[in-house]
Structure formats: structure tokens, C-alpha cells
PDB file of C-alpha atoms in Angstrom:
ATOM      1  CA  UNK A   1     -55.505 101.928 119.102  1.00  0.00           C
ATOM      2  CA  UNK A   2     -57.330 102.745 122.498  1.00  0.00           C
ATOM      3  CA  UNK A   3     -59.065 101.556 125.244  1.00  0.00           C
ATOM      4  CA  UNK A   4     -60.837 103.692 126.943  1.00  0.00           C
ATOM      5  CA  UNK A   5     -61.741 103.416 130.975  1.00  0.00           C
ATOM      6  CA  UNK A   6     -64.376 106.416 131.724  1.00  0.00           C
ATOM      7  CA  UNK A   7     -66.798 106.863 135.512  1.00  0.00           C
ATOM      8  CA  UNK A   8     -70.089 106.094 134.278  1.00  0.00           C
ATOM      9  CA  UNK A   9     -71.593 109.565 134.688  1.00  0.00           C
ATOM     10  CA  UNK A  10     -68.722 111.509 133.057  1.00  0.00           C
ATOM     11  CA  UNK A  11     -69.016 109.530 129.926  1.00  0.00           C
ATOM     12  CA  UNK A  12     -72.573 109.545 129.732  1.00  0.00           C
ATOM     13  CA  UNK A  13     -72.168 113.426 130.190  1.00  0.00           C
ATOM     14  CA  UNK A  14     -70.199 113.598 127.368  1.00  0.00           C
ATOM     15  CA  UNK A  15     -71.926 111.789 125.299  1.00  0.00           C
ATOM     16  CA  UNK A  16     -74.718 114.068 125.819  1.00  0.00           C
ATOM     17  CA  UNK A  17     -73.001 117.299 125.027  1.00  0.00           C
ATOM     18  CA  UNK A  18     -75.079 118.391 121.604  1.00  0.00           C
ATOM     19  CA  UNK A  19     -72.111 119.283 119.587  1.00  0.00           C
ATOM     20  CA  UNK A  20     -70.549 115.671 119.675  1.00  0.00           C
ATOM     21  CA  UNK A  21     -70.830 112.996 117.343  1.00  0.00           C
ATOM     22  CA  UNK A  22     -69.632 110.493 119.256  1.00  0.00           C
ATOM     23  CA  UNK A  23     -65.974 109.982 117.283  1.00  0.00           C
ATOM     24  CA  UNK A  24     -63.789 109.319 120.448  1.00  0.00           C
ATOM     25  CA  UNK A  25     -60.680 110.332 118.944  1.00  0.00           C
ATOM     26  CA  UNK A  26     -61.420 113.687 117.596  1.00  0.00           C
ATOM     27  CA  UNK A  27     -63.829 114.926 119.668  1.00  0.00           C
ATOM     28  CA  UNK A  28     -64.459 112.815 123.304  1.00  0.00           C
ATOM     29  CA  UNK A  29     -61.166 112.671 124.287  1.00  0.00           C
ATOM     30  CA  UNK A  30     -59.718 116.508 123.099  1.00  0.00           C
ATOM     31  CA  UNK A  31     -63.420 117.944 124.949  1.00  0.00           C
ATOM     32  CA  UNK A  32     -62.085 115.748 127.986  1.00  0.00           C
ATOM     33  CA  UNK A  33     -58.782 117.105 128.167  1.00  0.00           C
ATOM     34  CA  UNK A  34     -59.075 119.867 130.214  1.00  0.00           C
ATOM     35  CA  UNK A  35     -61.881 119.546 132.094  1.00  0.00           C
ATOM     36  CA  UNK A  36     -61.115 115.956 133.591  1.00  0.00           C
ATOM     37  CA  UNK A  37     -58.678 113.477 134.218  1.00  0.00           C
ATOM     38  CA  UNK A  38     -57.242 111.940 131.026  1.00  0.00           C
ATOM     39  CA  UNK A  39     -54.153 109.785 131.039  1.00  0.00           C
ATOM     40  CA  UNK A  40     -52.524 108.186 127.803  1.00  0.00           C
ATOM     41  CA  UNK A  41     -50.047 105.293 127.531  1.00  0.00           C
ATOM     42  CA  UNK A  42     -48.035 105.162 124.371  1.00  0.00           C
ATOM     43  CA  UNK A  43     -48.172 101.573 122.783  1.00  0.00           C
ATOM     44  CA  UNK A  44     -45.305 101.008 120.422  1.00  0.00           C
ATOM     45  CA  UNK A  45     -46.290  97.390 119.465  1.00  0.00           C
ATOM     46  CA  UNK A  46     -47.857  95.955 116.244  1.00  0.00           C
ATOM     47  CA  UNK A  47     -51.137  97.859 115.503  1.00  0.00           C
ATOM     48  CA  UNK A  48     -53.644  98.364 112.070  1.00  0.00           C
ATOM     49  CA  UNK A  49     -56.343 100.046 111.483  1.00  0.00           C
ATOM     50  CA  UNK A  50     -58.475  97.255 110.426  1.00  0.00           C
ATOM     51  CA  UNK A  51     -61.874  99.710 110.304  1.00  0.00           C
ATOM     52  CA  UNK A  52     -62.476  98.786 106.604  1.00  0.00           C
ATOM     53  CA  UNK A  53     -63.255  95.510 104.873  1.00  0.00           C
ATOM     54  CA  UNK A  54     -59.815  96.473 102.405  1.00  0.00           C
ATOM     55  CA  UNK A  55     -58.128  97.147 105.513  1.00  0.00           C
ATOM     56  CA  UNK A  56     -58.724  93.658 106.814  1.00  0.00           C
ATOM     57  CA  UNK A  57     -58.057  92.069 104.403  1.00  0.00           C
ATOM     58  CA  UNK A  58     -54.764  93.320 103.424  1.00  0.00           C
ATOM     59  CA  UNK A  59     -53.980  93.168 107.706  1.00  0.00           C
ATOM     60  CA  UNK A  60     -55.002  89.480 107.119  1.00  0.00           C
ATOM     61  CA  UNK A  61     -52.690  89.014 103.950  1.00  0.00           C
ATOM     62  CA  UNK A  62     -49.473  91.010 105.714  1.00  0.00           C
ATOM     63  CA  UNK A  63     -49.594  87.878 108.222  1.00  0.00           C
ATOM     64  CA  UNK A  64     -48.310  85.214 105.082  1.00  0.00           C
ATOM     65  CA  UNK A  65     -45.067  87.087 105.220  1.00  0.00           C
ATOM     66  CA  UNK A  66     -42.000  85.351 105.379  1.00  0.00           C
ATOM     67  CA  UNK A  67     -41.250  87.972 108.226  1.00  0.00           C
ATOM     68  CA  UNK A  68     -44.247  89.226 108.907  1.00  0.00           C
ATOM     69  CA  UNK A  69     -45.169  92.557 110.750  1.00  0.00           C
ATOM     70  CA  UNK A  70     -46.644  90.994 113.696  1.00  0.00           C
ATOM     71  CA  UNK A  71     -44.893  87.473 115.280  1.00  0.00           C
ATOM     72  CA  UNK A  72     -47.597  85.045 115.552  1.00  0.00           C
ATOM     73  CA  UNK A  73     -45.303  82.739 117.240  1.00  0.00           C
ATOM     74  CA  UNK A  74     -43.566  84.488 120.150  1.00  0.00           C
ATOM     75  CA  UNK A  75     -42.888  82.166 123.357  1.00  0.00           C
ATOM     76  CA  UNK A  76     -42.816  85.830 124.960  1.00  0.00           C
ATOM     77  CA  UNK A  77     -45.695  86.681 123.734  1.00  0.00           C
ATOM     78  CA  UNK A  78     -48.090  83.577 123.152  1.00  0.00           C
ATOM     79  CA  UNK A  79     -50.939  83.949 120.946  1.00  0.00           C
ATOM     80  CA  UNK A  80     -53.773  82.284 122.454  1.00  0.00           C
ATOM     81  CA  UNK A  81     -56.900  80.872 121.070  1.00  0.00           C
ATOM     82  CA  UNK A  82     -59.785  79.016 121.892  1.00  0.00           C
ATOM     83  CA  UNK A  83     -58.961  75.092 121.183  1.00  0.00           C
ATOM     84  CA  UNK A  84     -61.774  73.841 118.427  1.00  0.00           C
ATOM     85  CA  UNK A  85     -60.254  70.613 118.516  1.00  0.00           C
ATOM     86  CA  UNK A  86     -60.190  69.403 114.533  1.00  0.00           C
ATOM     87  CA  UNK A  87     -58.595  67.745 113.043  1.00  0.00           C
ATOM     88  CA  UNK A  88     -55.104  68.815 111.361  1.00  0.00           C
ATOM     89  CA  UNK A  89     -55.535  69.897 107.396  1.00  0.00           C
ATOM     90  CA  UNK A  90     -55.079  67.602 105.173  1.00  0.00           C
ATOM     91  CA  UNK A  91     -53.104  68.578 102.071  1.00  0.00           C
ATOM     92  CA  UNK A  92     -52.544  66.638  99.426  1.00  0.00           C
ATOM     93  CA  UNK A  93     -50.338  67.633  95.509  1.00  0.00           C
ATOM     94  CA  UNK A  94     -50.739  71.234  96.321  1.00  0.00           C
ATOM     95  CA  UNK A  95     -48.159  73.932  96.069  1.00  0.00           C
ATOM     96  CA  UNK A  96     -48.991  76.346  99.081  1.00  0.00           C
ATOM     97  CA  UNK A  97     -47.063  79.607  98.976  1.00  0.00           C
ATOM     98  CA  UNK A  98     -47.048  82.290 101.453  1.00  0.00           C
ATOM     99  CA  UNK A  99     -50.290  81.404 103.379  1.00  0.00           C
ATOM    100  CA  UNK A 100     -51.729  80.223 106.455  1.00  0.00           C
ATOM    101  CA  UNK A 101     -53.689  76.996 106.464  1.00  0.00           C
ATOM    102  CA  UNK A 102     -55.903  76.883 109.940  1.00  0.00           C
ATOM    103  CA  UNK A 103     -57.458  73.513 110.887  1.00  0.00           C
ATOM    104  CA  UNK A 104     -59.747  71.251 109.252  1.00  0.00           C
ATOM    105  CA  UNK A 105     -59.366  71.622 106.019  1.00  0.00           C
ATOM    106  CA  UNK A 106     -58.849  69.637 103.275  1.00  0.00           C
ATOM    107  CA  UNK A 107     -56.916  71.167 100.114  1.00  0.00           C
ATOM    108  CA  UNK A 108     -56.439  68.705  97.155  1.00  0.00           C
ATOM    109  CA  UNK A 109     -54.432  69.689  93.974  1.00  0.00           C
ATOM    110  CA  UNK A 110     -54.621  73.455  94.482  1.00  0.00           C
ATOM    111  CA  UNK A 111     -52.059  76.309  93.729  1.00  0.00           C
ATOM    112  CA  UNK A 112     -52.391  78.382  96.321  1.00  0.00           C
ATOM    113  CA  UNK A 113     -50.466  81.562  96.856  1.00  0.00           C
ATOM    114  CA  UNK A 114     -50.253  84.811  99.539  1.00  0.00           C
ATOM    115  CA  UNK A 115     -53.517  83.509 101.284  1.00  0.00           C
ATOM    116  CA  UNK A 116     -55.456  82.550 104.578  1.00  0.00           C
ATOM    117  CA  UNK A 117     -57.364  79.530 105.173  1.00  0.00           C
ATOM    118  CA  UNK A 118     -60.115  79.980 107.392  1.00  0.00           C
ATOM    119  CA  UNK A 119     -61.325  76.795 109.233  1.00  0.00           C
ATOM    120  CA  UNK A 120     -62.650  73.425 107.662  1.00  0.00           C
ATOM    121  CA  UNK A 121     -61.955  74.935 104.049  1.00  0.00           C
ATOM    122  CA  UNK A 122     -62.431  72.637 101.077  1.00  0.00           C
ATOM    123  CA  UNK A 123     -60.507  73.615  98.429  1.00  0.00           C
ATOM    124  CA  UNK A 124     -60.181  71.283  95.174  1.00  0.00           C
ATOM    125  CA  UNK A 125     -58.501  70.984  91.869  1.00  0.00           C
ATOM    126  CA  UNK A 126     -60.037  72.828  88.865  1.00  0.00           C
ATOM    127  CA  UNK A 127     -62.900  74.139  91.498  1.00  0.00           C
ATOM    128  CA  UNK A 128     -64.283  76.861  90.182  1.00  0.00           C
ATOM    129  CA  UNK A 129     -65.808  79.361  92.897  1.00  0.00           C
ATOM    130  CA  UNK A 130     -69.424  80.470  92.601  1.00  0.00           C
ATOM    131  CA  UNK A 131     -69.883  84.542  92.629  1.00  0.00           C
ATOM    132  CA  UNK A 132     -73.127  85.963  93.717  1.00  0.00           C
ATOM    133  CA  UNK A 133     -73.775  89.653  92.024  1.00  0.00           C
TER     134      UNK A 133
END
């Protein structure tokens, strides 16, 4: 995980050196060292890489723990989202394991299991989802 504070001119200088390829972390920041003023802090909280669409998706799923790796509900450390104001989900004769059901949605006589539920989902009994190849 970074962020990255640069002067305007030194970056741009950098970025202009013909042997870079603009990857910050193997080649910015070691070609800084050195030659300009780089300071690091070390972050020892929750962090994924979540640079691929597997990646995401399995940072997603880690979140339906029953301890997960990341606390979404720490009073010390409030997670904070814009308010969309919906309704709550509706849910009715489902068995929901291990998931997160976000507002709106309405889930009727599904199984559900080790899954997120993004915003006004409809899910339904004996639905069968459409692929597109």
C-alpha cells in the first residue's frame, strides 16, 4: 500500500527519465532514493492487493467471515459511507450464510452462502441467472 506525496517538478522529472516505466514501486521510488528526499511510514493495518479482478473478489468474499480479516464494525475505527438512504432488505424464507446483504434488496426463497449483496439486489427462488459468452 502507498501514497505517494511528490513536488510537482521532481515527479514530473522522474517520470521523464527514459529508462522508467512508470511502476512506482520498483523503479520511482528505488531511482528516488538517493538522490532526493524519500520518507516511508510502515502501516501494519489490514491491507490486499486487490490489483486483479480474482483478487477482489476473494478480498470481497474474506469480509463474510465469522472473524473476518478486517473489522467492519470498529467504534475506534468507524467505517464511513455515503448514506443512499433505501430502504432496509427485505428477506423473506431464505437461509443466508456467511454473507453481507447491503440495502435495498429484496431476497425471496434463496440459499445463499459465503456471498456479498451489492445494493437493490433481487434475488428469487428457482431464478436462474442469465450468462452472456
Amino acid at each position: 500500500m502507498g501514497i505517494y506525496v511528490f513536488k510537482y517538478d521532481r515527479l514530473e522529472q522522474l517520470l521523464r527519465e527514459e529508462t522508467m516505466h512508470i511502476d512506482f514501486g520498483r523503479e520511482v521510488i528505488p531511482a528516488s532514493i538517493g538522490r532526493y528526499n524519500v520518507q516511508a511510514f510502515l502501516f501494519n493495518g489490514y491491507w490486499e492487493d486487490i490489483g486483479t479482478i480474482g483478487a477482489f473478489y476473494k478480498a470481497n468474499l474474506d469480509m463474510t467471515a465469522a472473524i473476518p480479516p478486517f473489522n467492519l464494525f470498529d467504534a475506534d475505527a468507524p467505517m464511513l459511507t455515503r448514506a443512499r438512504y433505501l430502504p432496509p432488505s427485505k428477506v423473506h424464507n431464505c437461509v443466508i450464510d456467511d454473507s453481507i446483504v447491503s440495502d435495498g434488496c429484496i431476497i425471496n426463497g434463496a440459499k445463499i452462502s459465503r456471498s456479498v449483496i451489492g445494493l437493490r439486489a433481487r434475488i428469487g427462488e428457482g431464478r436462474k441467472s442469465k450468462r452472456r459468452t
